[in-house]
Coordinates of N, CA and C in Angstrom, one line a residue:
X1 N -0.7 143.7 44.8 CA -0.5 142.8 43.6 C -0.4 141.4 44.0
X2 N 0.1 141.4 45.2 CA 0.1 139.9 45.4 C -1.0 139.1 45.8
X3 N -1.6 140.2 46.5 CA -3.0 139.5 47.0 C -4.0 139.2 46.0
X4 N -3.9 140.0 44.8 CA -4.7 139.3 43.6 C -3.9 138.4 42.7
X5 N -2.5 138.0 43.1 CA -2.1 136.8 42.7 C -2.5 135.8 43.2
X6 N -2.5 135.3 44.5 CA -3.1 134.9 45.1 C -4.6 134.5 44.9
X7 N -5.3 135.7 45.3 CA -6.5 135.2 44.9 C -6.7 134.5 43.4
X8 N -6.6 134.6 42.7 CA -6.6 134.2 41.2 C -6.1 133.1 41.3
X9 N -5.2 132.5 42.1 CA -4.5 131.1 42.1 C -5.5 130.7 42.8
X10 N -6.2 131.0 44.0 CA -7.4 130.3 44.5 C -8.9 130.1 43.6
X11 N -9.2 131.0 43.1 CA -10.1 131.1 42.2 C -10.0 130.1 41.5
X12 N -8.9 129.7 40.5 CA -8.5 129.0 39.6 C -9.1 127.3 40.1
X13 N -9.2 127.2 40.8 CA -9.1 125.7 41.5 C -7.6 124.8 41.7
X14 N -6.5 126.0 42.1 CA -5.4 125.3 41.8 C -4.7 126.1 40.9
X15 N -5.4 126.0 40.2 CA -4.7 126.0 38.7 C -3.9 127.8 38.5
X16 N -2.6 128.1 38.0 CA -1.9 129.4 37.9 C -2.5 130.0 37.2
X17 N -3.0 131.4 37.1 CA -3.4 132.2 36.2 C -2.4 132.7 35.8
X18 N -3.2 133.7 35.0 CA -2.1 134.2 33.7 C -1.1 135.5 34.4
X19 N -1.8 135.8 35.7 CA -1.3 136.8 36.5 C 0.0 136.4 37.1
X20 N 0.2 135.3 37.6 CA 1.1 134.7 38.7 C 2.5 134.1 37.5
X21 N 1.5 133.7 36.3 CA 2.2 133.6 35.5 C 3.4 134.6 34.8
X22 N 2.9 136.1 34.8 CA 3.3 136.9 34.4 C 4.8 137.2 35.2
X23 N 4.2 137.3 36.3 CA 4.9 137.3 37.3 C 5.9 137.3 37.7
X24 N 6.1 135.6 37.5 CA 7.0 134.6 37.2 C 8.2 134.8 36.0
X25 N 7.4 134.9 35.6 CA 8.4 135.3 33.8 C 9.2 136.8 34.4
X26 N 8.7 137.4 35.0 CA 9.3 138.9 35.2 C 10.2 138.8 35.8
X27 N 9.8 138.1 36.6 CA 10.9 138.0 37.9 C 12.4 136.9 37.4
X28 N 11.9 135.7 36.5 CA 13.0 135.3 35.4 C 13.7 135.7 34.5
X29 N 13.0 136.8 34.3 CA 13.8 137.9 32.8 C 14.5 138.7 34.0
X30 N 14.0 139.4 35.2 CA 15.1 140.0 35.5 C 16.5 139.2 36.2
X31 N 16.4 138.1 36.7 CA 17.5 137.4 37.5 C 18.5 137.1 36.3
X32 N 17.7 136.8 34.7 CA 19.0 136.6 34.0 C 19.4 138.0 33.2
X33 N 18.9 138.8 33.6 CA 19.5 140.7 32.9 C 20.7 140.6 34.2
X34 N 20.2 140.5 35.9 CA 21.1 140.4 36.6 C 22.8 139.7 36.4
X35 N 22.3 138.2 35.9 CA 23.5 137.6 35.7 C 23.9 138.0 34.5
X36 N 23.3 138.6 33.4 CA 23.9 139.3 32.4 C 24.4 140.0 32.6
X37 N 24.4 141.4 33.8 CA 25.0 142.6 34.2 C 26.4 141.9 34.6
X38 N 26.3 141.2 35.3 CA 27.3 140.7 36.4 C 28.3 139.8 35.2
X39 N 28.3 139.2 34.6 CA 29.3 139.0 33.4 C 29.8 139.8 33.0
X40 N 29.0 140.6 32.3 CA 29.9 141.9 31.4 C 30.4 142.9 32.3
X41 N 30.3 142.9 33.8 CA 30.6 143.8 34.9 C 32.4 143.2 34.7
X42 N 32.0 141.9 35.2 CA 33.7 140.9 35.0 C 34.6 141.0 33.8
X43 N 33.7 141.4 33.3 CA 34.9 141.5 31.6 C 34.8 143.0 31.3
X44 N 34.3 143.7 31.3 CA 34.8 145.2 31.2 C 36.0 145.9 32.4
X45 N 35.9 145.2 33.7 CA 37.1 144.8 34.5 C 38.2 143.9 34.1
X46 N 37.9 142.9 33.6 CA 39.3 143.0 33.0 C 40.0 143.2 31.8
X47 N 39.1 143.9 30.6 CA 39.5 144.7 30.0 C 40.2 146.0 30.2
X48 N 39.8 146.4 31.3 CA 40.2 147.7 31.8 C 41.6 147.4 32.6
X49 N 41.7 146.3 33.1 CA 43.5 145.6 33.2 C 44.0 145.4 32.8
X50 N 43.5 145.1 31.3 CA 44.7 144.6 30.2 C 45.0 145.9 29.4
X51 N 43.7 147.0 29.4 CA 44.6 148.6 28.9 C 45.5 149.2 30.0
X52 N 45.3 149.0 31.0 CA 46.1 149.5 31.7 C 47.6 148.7 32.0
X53 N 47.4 147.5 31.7 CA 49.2 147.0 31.2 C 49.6 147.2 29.9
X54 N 48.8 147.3 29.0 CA 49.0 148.1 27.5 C 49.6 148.9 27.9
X55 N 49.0 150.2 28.5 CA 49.4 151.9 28.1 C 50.7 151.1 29.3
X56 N 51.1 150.8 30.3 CA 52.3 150.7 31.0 C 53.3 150.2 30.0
X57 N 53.2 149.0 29.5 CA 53.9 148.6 28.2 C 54.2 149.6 27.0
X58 N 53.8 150.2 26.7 CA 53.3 151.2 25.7 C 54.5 152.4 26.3
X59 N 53.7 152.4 27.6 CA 54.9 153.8 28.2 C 56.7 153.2 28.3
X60 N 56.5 152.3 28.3 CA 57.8 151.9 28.6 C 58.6 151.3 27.4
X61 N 58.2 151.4 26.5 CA 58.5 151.1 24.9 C 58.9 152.4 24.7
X62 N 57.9 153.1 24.5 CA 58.0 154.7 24.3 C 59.3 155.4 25.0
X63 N 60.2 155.0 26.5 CA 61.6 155.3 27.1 C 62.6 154.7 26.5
X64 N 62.1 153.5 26.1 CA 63.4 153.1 25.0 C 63.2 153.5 24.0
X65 N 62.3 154.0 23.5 CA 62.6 154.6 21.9 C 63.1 155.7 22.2
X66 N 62.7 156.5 23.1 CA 63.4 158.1 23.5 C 65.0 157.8 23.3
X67 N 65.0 156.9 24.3 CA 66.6 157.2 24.8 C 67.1 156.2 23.7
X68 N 67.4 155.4 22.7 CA 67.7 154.8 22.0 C 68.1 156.1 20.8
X69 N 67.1 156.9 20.1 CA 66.9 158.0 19.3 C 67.4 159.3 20.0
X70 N 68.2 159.1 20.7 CA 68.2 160.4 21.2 C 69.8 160.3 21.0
X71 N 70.4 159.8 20.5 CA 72.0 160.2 19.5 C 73.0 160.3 20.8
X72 N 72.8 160.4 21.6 CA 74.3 160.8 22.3 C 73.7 159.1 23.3
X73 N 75.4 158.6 23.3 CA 75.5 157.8 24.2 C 75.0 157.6 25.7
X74 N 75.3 157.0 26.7 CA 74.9 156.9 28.1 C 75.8 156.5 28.7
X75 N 76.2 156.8 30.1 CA 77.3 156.1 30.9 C 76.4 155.7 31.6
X76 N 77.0 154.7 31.8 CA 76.7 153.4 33.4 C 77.1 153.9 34.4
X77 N 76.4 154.2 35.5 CA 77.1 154.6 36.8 C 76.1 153.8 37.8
X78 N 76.6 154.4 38.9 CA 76.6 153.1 40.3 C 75.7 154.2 41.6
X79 N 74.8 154.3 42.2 CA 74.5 155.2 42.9 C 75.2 154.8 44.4
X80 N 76.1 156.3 44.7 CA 76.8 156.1 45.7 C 75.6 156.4 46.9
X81 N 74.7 157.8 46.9 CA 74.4 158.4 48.1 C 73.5 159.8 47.5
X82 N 72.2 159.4 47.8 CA 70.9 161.0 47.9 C 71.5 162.0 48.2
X83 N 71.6 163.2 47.9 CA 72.4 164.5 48.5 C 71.1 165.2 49.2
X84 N 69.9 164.8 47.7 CA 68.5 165.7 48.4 C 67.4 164.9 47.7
X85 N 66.2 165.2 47.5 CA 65.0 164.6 46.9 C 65.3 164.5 45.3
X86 N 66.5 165.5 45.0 CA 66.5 165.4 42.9 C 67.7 165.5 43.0
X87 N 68.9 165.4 44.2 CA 70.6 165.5 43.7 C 71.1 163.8 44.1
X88 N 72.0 163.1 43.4 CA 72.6 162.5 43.7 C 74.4 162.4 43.2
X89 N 74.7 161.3 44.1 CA 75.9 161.2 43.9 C 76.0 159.9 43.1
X90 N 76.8 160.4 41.7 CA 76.6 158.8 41.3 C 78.3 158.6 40.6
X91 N 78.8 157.4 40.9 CA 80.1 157.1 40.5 C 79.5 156.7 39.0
X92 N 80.3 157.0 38.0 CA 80.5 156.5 36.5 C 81.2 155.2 36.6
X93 N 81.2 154.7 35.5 CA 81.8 153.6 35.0 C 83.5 153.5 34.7
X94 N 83.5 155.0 34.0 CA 84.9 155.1 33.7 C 85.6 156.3 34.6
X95 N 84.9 156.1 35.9 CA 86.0 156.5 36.7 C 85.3 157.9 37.9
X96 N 85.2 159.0 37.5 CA 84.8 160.0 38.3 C 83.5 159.9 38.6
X97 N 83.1 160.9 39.7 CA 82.0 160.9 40.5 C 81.3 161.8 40.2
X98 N 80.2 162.2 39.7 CA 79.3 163.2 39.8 C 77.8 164.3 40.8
X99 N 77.6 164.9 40.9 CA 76.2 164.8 41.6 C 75.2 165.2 40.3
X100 N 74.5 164.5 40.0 CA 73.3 164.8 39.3 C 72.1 164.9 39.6
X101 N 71.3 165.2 38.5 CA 69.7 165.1 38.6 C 69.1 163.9 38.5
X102 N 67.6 164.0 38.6 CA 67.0 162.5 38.4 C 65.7 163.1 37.2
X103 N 65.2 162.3 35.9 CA 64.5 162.2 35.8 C 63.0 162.3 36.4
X104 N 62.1 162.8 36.2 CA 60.6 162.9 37.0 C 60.3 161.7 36.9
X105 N 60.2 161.1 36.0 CA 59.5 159.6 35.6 C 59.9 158.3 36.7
X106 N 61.3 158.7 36.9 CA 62.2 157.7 37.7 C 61.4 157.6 39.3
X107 N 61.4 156.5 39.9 CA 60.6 156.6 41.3 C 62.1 156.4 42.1
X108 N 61.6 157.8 42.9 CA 63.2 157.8 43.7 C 63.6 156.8 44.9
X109 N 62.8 156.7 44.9 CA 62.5 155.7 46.6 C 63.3 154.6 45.8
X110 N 63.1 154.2 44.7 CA 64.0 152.5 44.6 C 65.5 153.2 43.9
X111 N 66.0 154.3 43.8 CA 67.4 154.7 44.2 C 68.1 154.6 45.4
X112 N 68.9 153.7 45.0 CA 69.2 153.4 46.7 C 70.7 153.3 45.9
X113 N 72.1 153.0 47.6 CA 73.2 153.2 47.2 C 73.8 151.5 46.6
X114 N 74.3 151.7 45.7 CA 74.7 150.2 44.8 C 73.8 149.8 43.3
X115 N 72.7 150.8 43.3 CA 72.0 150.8 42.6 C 72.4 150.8 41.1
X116 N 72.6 150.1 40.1 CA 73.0 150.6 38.5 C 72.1 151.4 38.2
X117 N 72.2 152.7 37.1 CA 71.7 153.9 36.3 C 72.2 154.1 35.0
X118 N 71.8 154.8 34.2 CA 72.2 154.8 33.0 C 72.4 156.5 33.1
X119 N 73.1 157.6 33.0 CA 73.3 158.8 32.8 C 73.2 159.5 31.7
X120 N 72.4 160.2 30.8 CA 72.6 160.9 30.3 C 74.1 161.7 29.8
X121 N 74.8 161.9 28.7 CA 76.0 162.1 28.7 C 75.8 163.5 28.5
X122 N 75.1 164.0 27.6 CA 75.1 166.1 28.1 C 74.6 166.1 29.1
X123 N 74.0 166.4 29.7 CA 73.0 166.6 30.6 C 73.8 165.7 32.4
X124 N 73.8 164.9 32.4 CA 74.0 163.7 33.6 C 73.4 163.7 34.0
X125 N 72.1 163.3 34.0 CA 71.0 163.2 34.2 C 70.8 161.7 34.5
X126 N 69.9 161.3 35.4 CA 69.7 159.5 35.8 C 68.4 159.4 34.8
X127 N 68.7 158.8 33.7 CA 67.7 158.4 32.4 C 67.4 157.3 33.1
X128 N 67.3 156.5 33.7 CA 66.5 155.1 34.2 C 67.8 153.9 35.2
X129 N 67.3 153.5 35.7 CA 67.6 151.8 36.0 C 68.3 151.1 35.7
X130 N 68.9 150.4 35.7 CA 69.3 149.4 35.3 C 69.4 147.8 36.2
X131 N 69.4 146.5 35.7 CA 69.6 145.6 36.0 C 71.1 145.5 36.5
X132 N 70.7 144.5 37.3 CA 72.4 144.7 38.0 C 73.3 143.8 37.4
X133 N 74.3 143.8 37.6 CA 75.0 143.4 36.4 C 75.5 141.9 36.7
X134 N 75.6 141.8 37.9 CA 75.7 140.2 38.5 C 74.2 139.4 38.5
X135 N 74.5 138.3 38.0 CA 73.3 137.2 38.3 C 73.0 137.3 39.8
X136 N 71.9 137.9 40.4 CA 71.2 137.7 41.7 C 71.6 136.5 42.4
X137 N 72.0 135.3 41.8 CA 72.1 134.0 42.6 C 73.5 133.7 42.7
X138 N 74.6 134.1 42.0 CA 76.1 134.7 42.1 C 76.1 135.6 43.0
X139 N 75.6 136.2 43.1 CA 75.8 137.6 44.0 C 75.4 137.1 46.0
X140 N 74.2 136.3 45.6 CA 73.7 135.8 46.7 C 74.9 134.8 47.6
X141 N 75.3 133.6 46.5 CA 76.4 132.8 46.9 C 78.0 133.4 47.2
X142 N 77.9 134.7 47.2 CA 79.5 134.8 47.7 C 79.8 135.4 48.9
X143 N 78.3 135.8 49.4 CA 78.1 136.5 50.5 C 78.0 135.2 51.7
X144 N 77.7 133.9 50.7 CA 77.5 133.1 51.7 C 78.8 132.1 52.7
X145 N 78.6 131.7 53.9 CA 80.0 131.3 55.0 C 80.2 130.1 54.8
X146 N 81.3 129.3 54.0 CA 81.5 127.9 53.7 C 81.1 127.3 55.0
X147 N 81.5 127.4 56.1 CA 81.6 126.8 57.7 C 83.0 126.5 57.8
X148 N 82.5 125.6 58.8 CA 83.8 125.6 59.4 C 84.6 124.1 58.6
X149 N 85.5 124.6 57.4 CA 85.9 123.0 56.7 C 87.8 123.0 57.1
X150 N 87.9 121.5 56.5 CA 89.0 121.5 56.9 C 90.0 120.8 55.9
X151 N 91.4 121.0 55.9 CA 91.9 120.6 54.7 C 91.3 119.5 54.3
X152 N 91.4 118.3 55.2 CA 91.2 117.1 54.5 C 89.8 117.0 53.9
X153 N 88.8 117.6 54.2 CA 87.7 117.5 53.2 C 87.7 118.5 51.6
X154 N 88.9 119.0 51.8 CA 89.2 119.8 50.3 C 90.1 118.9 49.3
X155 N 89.4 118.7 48.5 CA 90.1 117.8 47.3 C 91.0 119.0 46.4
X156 N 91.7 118.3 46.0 CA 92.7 118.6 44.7 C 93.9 119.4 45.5
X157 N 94.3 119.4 46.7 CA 95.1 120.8 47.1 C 96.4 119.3 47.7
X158 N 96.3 117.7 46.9 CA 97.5 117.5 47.8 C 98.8 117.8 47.6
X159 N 99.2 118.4 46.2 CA 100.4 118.7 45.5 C 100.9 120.5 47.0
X160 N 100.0 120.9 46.9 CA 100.5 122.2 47.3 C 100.6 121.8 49.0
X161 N 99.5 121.2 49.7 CA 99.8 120.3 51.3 C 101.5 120.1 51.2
X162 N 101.7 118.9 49.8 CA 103.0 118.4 49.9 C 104.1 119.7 50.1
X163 N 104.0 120.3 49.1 CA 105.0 121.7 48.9 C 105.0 122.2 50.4
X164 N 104.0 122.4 51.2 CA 103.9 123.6 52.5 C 104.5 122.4 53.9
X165 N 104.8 121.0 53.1 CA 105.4 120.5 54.6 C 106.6 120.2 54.1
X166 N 107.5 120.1 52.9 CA 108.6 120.5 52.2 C 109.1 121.6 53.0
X167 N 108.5 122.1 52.9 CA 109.0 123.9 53.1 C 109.3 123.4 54.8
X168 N 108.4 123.5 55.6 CA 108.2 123.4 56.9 C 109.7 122.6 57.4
X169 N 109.9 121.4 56.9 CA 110.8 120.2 57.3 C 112.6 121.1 57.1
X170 N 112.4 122.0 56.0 CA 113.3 122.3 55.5 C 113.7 123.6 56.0
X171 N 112.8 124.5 57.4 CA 113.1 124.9 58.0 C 113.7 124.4 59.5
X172 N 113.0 123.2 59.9 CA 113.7 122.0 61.0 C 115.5 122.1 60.4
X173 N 115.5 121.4 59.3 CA 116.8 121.3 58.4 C 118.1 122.8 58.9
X174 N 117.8 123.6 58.7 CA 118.8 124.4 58.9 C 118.5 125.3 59.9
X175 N 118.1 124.3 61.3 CA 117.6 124.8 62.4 C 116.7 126.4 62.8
X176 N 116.1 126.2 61.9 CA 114.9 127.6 62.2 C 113.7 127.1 62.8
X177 N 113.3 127.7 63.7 CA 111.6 127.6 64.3 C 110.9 128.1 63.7
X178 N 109.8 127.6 62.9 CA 108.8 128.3 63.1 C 108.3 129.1 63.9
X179 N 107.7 130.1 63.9 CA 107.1 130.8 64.7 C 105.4 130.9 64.5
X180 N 104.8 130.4 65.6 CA 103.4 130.2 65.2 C 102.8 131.7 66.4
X181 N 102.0 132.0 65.6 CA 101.3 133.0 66.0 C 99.4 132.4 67.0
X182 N 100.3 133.2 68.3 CA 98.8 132.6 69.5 C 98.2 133.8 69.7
X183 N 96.7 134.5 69.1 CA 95.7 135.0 69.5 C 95.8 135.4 70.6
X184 N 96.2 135.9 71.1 CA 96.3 136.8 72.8 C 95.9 137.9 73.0

């Protein structure tokens, strides 16, 4: 076929025939069906991401309607310790310690010990997760080590400095030592 494209372009004196022409056009009608394909390839992909945060959304609306409609309250408990793949030990809120089951739905692997849960009150059952109850950035800063400071860079404590060398003077006063304690 090409070679009578070709020839026909020679023939012509130059000039395109209707053949080369054809050609041409085919080969342009397919590069834009290609980029056609390839758009709606991109958007049927992410349609297919946005049903699949739907139905996730969806599923997870659908756990709080359950457990909302489902008439018996929930305890708050704290996961102490896995016993097995579906037993745990979980401290309540108001006090005693249980071993319970876990939900299927629930991914065990992010049960860990310190964990908040919500328990089912017939059953004691781990109905889901929960958010922890301290702000993450409170919780972060108390764990953190002031360094090494020293009174005089602490403001407001001169009333009580005054009181602890009161005290001190007033053991000199009726001849008592101190006794200072040396790390040994």
């Amino acid at each position: 076929m090409l070679r009578k494209a070709r020839y026909a372009t020679l023939i012509g004196n130059g000039k395109t025939t209707a053949v080369s022409m054809d050609r041409t056009a085919a080969i342009n009608s397919y590069r834009e069906a290609v980029k056609e394909h390839s758009k709606t390839d991109t958007k049927l992909k992410e349609l297919r991401q946005q049903y699949k945060e739907a139905v996730q959304e969806f599923d997870h609306s659908e756990e709080d309607l359950k457990s909302l409609q489902s008439g018996v309250g929930q305890i708050v408990g704290e996961v102490l310790r896995q016993l097995s793949e579906d037993k745990f030990i979980v401290k309540a809120s108001n006090g005693p310690r249980y071993v319970v089951g876990c939900r299927k739905m629930i991914d065990r692997g992010q049960l860990k010990q310190g964990t908040r849960v919500a328990l089912d009150m017939t059953t004691l059952t781990i109905m889901r997760m929960l958010p922890r109850e301290v702000d993450p950035l409170v919780h972060n800063m108390s764990h953190e080590s002031p360094g090494d400071v020293k009174y005089s860079e602490i403001g407001g404590l001169t009333e009580q400095i005054r009181e602890l060398r009161e005290v001190g003077g007033g053991f000199q006063r009726v001849h008592l030592q101190t006794v200072r304690y040396r790390g040994r």
